[in-house]
Tab-separated table of C-alpha atoms in Angstrom:
chain	number	residue	atom	x	y	z
A	1	MET	CA	-47.631	-27.368	76.997
A	2	SER	CA	-47.881	-24.099	78.902
A	3	ALA	CA	-51.173	-22.295	79.440
A	4	ARG	CA	-49.890	-19.521	77.164
A	5	LEU	CA	-49.296	-21.972	74.324
A	6	THR	CA	-52.766	-23.407	74.863
A	7	ILE	CA	-54.376	-19.968	74.589
A	8	GLU	CA	-52.287	-19.164	71.529
A	9	GLY	CA	-53.330	-22.476	69.996
A	10	LEU	CA	-57.005	-21.727	70.626
A	11	ASN	CA	-56.621	-18.228	69.181
A	12	THR	CA	-54.878	-19.596	66.097
A	13	ARG	CA	-57.601	-22.195	65.531
A	14	ALA	CA	-60.333	-19.584	65.962
A	15	ALA	CA	-58.648	-17.201	63.525
A	16	THR	CA	-58.119	-19.938	60.940
A	17	ILE	CA	-61.738	-21.067	61.115
A	18	GLY	CA	-62.956	-17.459	61.059
A	19	LYS	CA	-60.982	-16.766	57.888
A	20	TRP	CA	-62.319	-19.921	56.235
A	21	LEU	CA	-65.899	-19.029	57.175
A	22	GLU	CA	-65.427	-15.522	55.824
A	23	ASP	CA	-64.043	-16.834	52.533
A	24	GLN	CA	-66.498	-19.693	52.049
A	25	SER	CA	-69.801	-18.916	53.699
A	26	SER	CA	-70.341	-15.231	54.403
A	27	ALA	CA	-73.695	-15.030	52.533
A	28	GLU	CA	-75.083	-18.079	54.321
A	29	LEU	CA	-73.887	-16.907	57.718
A	30	GLY	CA	-75.591	-13.566	57.210
A	31	GLN	CA	-78.941	-15.320	57.169
A	32	GLN	CA	-78.434	-16.473	60.804
A	33	LYS	CA	-80.376	-19.723	60.236
A	34	HIS	CA	-78.560	-21.326	63.152
A	35	LEU	CA	-80.748	-19.224	65.450
A	36	ASP	CA	-83.936	-20.918	64.219
A	37	ARG	CA	-84.929	-23.828	66.457
A	38	ASN	CA	-85.563	-27.229	64.899
A	39	THR	CA	-83.402	-26.555	61.858
A	40	ALA	CA	-80.407	-28.456	60.573
A	41	GLU	CA	-78.353	-25.271	60.927
A	42	CYS	CA	-79.222	-25.025	64.627
A	43	ALA	CA	-78.292	-28.671	65.215
A	44	TYR	CA	-74.984	-28.269	63.385
A	45	TRP	CA	-74.200	-25.086	65.323
A	46	HIS	CA	-74.681	-26.921	68.610
A	47	LEU	CA	-72.672	-29.892	67.365
A	48	GLY	CA	-69.815	-27.569	66.428
A	49	TYR	CA	-70.016	-25.771	69.770
A	50	GLN	CA	-69.921	-29.067	71.643
A	51	GLN	CA	-66.879	-30.159	69.661
A	52	ALA	CA	-65.169	-26.831	70.325
A	53	LEU	CA	-65.677	-27.289	74.060
A	54	ASN	CA	-64.291	-30.840	73.820
A	55	ASP	CA	-61.262	-29.586	71.865
A	56	ALA	CA	-60.603	-26.775	74.365
A	57	ALA	CA	-60.842	-29.195	77.288
A	58	ALA	CA	-58.444	-31.590	75.553
A	59	MET	CA	-55.945	-28.794	74.969
A	60	LEU	CA	-56.175	-27.709	78.603
A	61	ARG	CA	-55.494	-31.285	79.757
A	62	CYS	CA	-52.186	-31.192	77.847
A	63	VAL	CA	-50.478	-28.884	80.328
A	64	SER	CA	-46.773	-29.533	80.834
A	65	PRO	CA	-45.785	-32.042	83.518
A	66	GLU	CA	-43.989	-29.260	85.431
A	67	ALA	CA	-47.324	-27.534	86.023
A	68	ASP	CA	-48.853	-30.652	87.595
A	69	THR	CA	-47.522	-31.072	91.102
A	70	ALA	CA	-50.051	-33.699	92.168
A	71	GLY	CA	-48.309	-36.711	93.602
A	72	MET	CA	-45.029	-34.881	94.157
A	73	PRO	CA	-43.517	-35.028	97.646
A	74	SER	CA	-43.935	-31.819	99.612
């Protein structure tokens, strides 16, 4: 997978989730409860952010073999 495809994949996922959030939860999101410490919303926000970082890292690890020259003779 090329870096371009990885970025496009991330952009597509972000747009899809953004659309779903807009359609399903716009009133709740407007309250910004995730900014209040010691709330379930704050914990879930951080959980989602952690998972997003894990997903992005996993996508970046899936770079095409041609891009990885480690172990190739010089």
